[in-house]
Amino acid sequence: MVLPIYIYGQPVLRKVAEDITPDYPGLRELIDNMWETLAESDGIGLAAPQVGLPIRLSVIDLRPLAEDMPEYKDFRQAYINPHIIETDDSHTDSSEEGCLSLPAIHEKVTRPTRIHLKWQDEQFVEHDEWVEGYLARVMQHEFDHLDGHLFIDHISPLRKQLIKSKLKALTQGRYRCSYKTKPVLRK
């Protein structure tokens, strides 16, 4: 089932998500629904807060990038309870990012190119690894959602001021996108 993607201004996008346990109700179905939602929206990553749930769960599918990045031709992974333990700030990269929760907004974001993380897979097997390159960027973007952050939190105050009217339009439901959304409801 395709879930609506929560748009900028929804309070759940600013909440710190909670770790979950294997007995989380409907977890398998939720992960399947997140994959379907991600595919329907032409995204490469989706975090549970973006579908209204403040839990530490993200899905990342880099297969659509395989033509330009063949190393990701089979990359599709769900991350349960991911936590970035440390970042290697000795090397950073600045690249444009966008977000399904902020349609039509794209900004350059500087991030470390290498991160150390701990996470669990769908069988709740623990993983502890260093990740680098483009996957590290995507993980940082998605896992930011789990800590109540958005990519626009990493841009300069000047850039944020320049997109202020676009952000306000999102909170007022004035945007267009090709996927199912849940805008902020004003009373």
mmCIF file of C-alpha atoms in Angstrom:
data_model
loop_
_atom_site.group_PDB
_atom_site.id
_atom_site.type_symbol
_atom_site.label_atom_id
_atom_site.label_comp_id
_atom_site.label_asym_id
_atom_site.label_seq_id
_atom_site.Cartn_x
_atom_site.Cartn_y
_atom_site.Cartn_z
ATOM 1 C CA MET A 1 0.000 0.000 0.000
ATOM 2 C CA VAL A 2 1.338 3.415 -0.942
ATOM 3 C CA LEU A 3 1.543 5.642 2.120
ATOM 4 C CA PRO A 4 1.238 9.443 2.049
ATOM 5 C CA ILE A 5 4.522 11.288 2.477
ATOM 6 C CA TYR A 6 4.430 13.911 5.218
ATOM 7 C CA ILE A 7 5.363 17.356 3.966
ATOM 8 C CA TYR A 8 7.550 19.996 5.628
ATOM 9 C CA GLY A 9 5.734 21.536 8.580
ATOM 10 C CA GLN A 10 4.363 18.240 9.879
ATOM 11 C CA PRO A 11 5.497 17.934 13.538
ATOM 12 C CA VAL A 12 6.565 14.266 13.161
ATOM 13 C CA LEU A 13 9.402 15.407 10.864
ATOM 14 C CA ARG A 14 11.003 17.255 13.797
ATOM 15 C CA LYS A 15 10.639 14.480 16.401
ATOM 16 C CA VAL A 16 13.513 12.268 17.501
ATOM 17 C CA ALA A 17 12.468 8.747 16.510
ATOM 18 C CA GLU A 18 12.457 5.822 18.940
ATOM 19 C CA ASP A 19 14.231 2.489 18.546
ATOM 20 C CA ILE A 20 11.927 -0.460 17.899
ATOM 21 C CA THR A 21 11.958 -4.144 18.861
ATOM 22 C CA PRO A 22 11.202 -7.258 16.770
ATOM 23 C CA ASP A 23 7.652 -7.290 18.155
ATOM 24 C CA TYR A 24 6.811 -3.871 16.683
ATOM 25 C CA PRO A 25 3.246 -4.349 15.358
ATOM 26 C CA GLY A 26 2.988 -4.814 11.585
ATOM 27 C CA LEU A 27 6.707 -4.234 10.966
ATOM 28 C CA ARG A 28 6.951 -6.522 7.899
ATOM 29 C CA GLU A 29 3.907 -4.867 6.311
ATOM 30 C CA LEU A 30 5.232 -1.398 7.144
ATOM 31 C CA ILE A 31 8.570 -2.140 5.462
ATOM 32 C CA ASP A 32 6.759 -3.504 2.388
ATOM 33 C CA ASN A 33 4.574 -0.375 2.296
ATOM 34 C CA MET A 34 7.625 1.866 2.586
ATOM 35 C CA TRP A 35 9.268 0.076 -0.368
ATOM 36 C CA GLU A 36 6.101 0.541 -2.412
ATOM 37 C CA THR A 37 5.829 4.204 -1.391
ATOM 38 C CA LEU A 38 9.485 4.820 -2.260
ATOM 39 C CA ALA A 39 9.080 3.245 -5.696
ATOM 40 C CA GLU A 40 5.864 5.177 -6.400
ATOM 41 C CA SER A 41 7.524 8.481 -5.517
ATOM 42 C CA ASP A 42 10.711 7.846 -7.538
ATOM 43 C CA GLY A 43 12.872 8.336 -4.459
ATOM 44 C CA ILE A 44 15.993 6.511 -3.321
ATOM 45 C CA GLY A 45 15.439 6.752 0.424
ATOM 46 C CA LEU A 46 12.542 7.003 2.849
ATOM 47 C CA ALA A 47 12.477 7.269 6.640
ATOM 48 C CA ALA A 48 9.549 6.268 8.851
ATOM 49 C CA PRO A 49 8.896 9.863 10.063
ATOM 50 C CA GLN A 50 8.225 10.749 6.419
ATOM 51 C CA VAL A 51 5.226 8.412 6.549
ATOM 52 C CA GLY A 52 4.127 9.717 9.953
ATOM 53 C CA LEU A 53 5.835 7.252 12.309
ATOM 54 C CA PRO A 54 8.460 8.444 14.834
ATOM 55 C CA ILE A 55 10.418 5.167 14.770
ATOM 56 C CA ARG A 56 14.002 4.411 13.701
ATOM 57 C CA LEU A 57 13.378 2.740 10.365
ATOM 58 C CA SER A 58 14.634 3.715 6.902
ATOM 59 C CA VAL A 59 14.716 2.085 3.499
ATOM 60 C CA ILE A 60 17.306 2.877 0.832
ATOM 61 C CA ASP A 61 17.185 1.704 -2.787
ATOM 62 C CA LEU A 62 20.076 2.838 -4.975
ATOM 63 C CA ARG A 63 19.279 0.533 -7.903
ATOM 64 C CA PRO A 64 17.781 3.416 -9.950
ATOM 65 C CA LEU A 65 21.285 4.962 -9.990
ATOM 66 C CA ALA A 66 22.986 1.848 -11.371
ATOM 67 C CA GLU A 67 23.551 3.293 -14.836
ATOM 68 C CA ASP A 68 25.780 6.045 -13.410
ATOM 69 C CA MET A 69 26.920 4.117 -10.327
ATOM 70 C CA PRO A 70 27.149 0.410 -11.263
ATOM 71 C CA GLU A 71 28.353 -0.493 -7.766
ATOM 72 C CA TYR A 72 24.767 0.059 -6.572
ATOM 73 C CA LYS A 73 23.018 -2.125 -9.176
ATOM 74 C CA ASP A 74 21.751 -4.518 -6.473
ATOM 75 C CA PHE A 75 21.634 -2.144 -3.505
ATOM 76 C CA ARG A 76 18.335 -2.231 -1.606
ATOM 77 C CA GLN A 77 18.376 -2.310 2.193
ATOM 78 C CA ALA A 78 16.077 -1.650 5.148
ATOM 79 C CA TYR A 79 17.759 -0.166 8.228
ATOM 80 C CA ILE A 80 16.235 -0.747 11.649
ATOM 81 C CA ASN A 81 17.452 1.325 14.601
ATOM 82 C CA PRO A 82 20.322 2.928 12.675
ATOM 83 C CA HIS A 83 22.630 5.229 14.619
ATOM 84 C CA ILE A 84 25.616 7.107 13.225
ATOM 85 C CA ILE A 85 28.348 6.574 15.820
ATOM 86 C CA GLU A 86 30.926 8.915 14.324
ATOM 87 C CA THR A 87 31.809 10.762 11.160
ATOM 88 C CA ASP A 88 35.201 11.125 9.540
ATOM 89 C CA ASP A 89 35.261 14.880 9.041
ATOM 90 C CA SER A 90 38.679 14.824 7.361
ATOM 91 C CA HIS A 91 36.967 14.527 3.959
ATOM 92 C CA THR A 92 33.722 16.231 3.002
ATOM 93 C CA ASP A 93 31.743 16.598 -0.183
ATOM 94 C CA SER A 94 29.242 19.221 -1.244
ATOM 95 C CA SER A 95 26.401 17.968 -3.401
ATOM 96 C CA GLU A 96 22.823 18.902 -4.202
ATOM 97 C CA GLU A 97 20.131 17.180 -2.162
ATOM 98 C CA GLY A 98 16.377 17.054 -2.362
ATOM 99 C CA CYS A 99 13.753 15.380 -0.219
ATOM 100 C CA LEU A 100 10.340 13.833 -0.781
ATOM 101 C CA SER A 101 9.106 15.838 2.228
ATOM 102 C CA LEU A 102 10.301 19.092 0.645
ATOM 103 C CA PRO A 103 9.091 18.856 -2.968
ATOM 104 C CA ALA A 104 10.797 21.142 -5.497
ATOM 105 C CA ILE A 105 13.499 22.267 -3.053
ATOM 106 C CA HIS A 106 17.100 21.339 -3.834
ATOM 107 C CA GLU A 107 20.172 22.762 -2.115
ATOM 108 C CA LYS A 108 23.876 22.006 -1.889
ATOM 109 C CA VAL A 109 24.749 20.258 1.364
ATOM 110 C CA THR A 110 28.242 19.542 2.662
ATOM 111 C CA ARG A 111 28.600 16.209 4.469
ATOM 112 C CA PRO A 112 31.428 13.914 5.575
ATOM 113 C CA THR A 113 32.186 11.252 2.958
ATOM 114 C CA ARG A 114 32.744 8.507 5.553
ATOM 115 C CA ILE A 115 30.605 7.467 8.529
ATOM 116 C CA HIS A 116 30.587 4.761 11.191
ATOM 117 C CA LEU A 117 27.161 3.333 11.973
ATOM 118 C CA LYS A 118 25.372 0.602 13.859
ATOM 119 C CA TRP A 119 22.066 -0.781 12.664
ATOM 120 C CA GLN A 120 19.918 -3.887 12.481
ATOM 121 C CA ASP A 121 18.581 -5.651 9.407
ATOM 122 C CA GLU A 122 15.068 -7.047 8.994
ATOM 123 C CA GLN A 123 15.983 -10.131 11.054
ATOM 124 C CA PHE A 124 17.324 -7.789 13.783
ATOM 125 C CA VAL A 125 20.885 -8.963 13.160
ATOM 126 C CA GLU A 126 23.241 -6.215 14.327
ATOM 127 C CA HIS A 127 25.695 -4.559 11.944
ATOM 128 C CA ASP A 128 28.600 -2.270 12.813
ATOM 129 C CA GLU A 129 30.351 -0.770 9.807
ATOM 130 C CA TRP A 130 32.087 2.147 8.161
ATOM 131 C CA VAL A 131 30.422 3.386 4.977
ATOM 132 C CA GLU A 132 31.780 5.880 2.477
ATOM 133 C CA GLY A 133 30.943 7.689 -0.717
ATOM 134 C CA TYR A 134 27.472 8.319 -2.058
ATOM 135 C CA LEU A 135 25.851 5.726 0.225
ATOM 136 C CA ALA A 136 27.249 7.587 3.255
ATOM 137 C CA ARG A 137 25.559 10.772 1.997
ATOM 138 C CA VAL A 138 22.210 9.038 1.483
ATOM 139 C CA MET A 139 22.434 7.417 4.915
ATOM 140 C CA GLN A 140 23.196 10.740 6.592
ATOM 141 C CA HIS A 141 20.218 12.333 4.826
ATOM 142 C CA GLU A 142 17.827 9.507 5.760
ATOM 143 C CA PHE A 143 19.092 9.040 9.299
ATOM 144 C CA ASP A 144 18.853 12.809 9.891
ATOM 145 C CA HIS A 145 15.085 12.283 9.578
ATOM 146 C CA LEU A 146 15.289 9.890 12.533
ATOM 147 C CA ASP A 147 16.852 12.634 14.644
ATOM 148 C CA GLY A 148 14.298 15.288 13.675
ATOM 149 C CA HIS A 149 16.565 17.002 11.135
ATOM 150 C CA LEU A 150 16.091 17.880 7.471
ATOM 151 C CA PHE A 151 18.722 18.591 4.828
ATOM 152 C CA ILE A 152 17.840 22.293 4.951
ATOM 153 C CA ASP A 153 19.224 22.348 8.506
ATOM 154 C CA HIS A 154 22.674 21.944 6.927
ATOM 155 C CA ILE A 155 22.510 24.971 4.620
ATOM 156 C CA SER A 156 23.707 28.472 5.424
ATOM 157 C CA PRO A 157 21.373 31.008 7.057
ATOM 158 C CA LEU A 158 21.536 33.042 3.839
ATOM 159 C CA ARG A 159 20.427 30.100 1.670
ATOM 160 C CA LYS A 160 17.672 29.314 4.183
ATOM 161 C CA GLN A 161 16.477 32.920 3.975
ATOM 162 C CA LEU A 162 16.421 32.666 0.176
ATOM 163 C CA ILE A 163 14.116 29.622 0.262
ATOM 164 C CA LYS A 164 11.923 30.932 3.090
ATOM 165 C CA SER A 165 8.972 31.646 0.781
ATOM 166 C CA LYS A 166 9.177 28.123 -0.693
ATOM 167 C CA LEU A 167 9.161 26.617 2.811
ATOM 168 C CA LYS A 168 6.191 28.760 3.788
ATOM 169 C CA ALA A 169 4.337 27.608 0.657
ATOM 170 C CA LEU A 170 4.901 23.989 1.700
ATOM 171 C CA THR A 171 3.413 24.613 5.148
ATOM 172 C CA GLN A 172 0.397 26.202 3.460
ATOM 173 C CA GLY A 173 -0.147 23.259 1.117
ATOM 174 C CA ARG A 174 0.927 25.234 -1.966
ATOM 175 C CA TYR A 175 3.047 22.728 -3.861
ATOM 176 C CA ARG A 176 2.752 20.124 -6.589
ATOM 177 C CA CYS A 177 4.200 16.669 -6.746
ATOM 178 C CA SER A 178 3.365 13.391 -8.439
ATOM 179 C CA TYR A 179 3.062 11.271 -5.293
ATOM 180 C CA LYS A 180 0.586 10.966 -2.459
ATOM 181 C CA THR A 181 1.257 13.476 0.356
ATOM 182 C CA LYS A 182 0.010 14.567 3.755
ATOM 183 C CA PRO A 183 0.294 18.348 3.984
ATOM 184 C CA VAL A 184 0.022 20.373 7.183
ATOM 185 C CA LEU A 185 -3.636 20.966 7.968
ATOM 186 C CA ARG A 186 -4.277 24.526 9.078
ATOM 187 C CA LYS A 187 -7.290 25.309 11.233
#
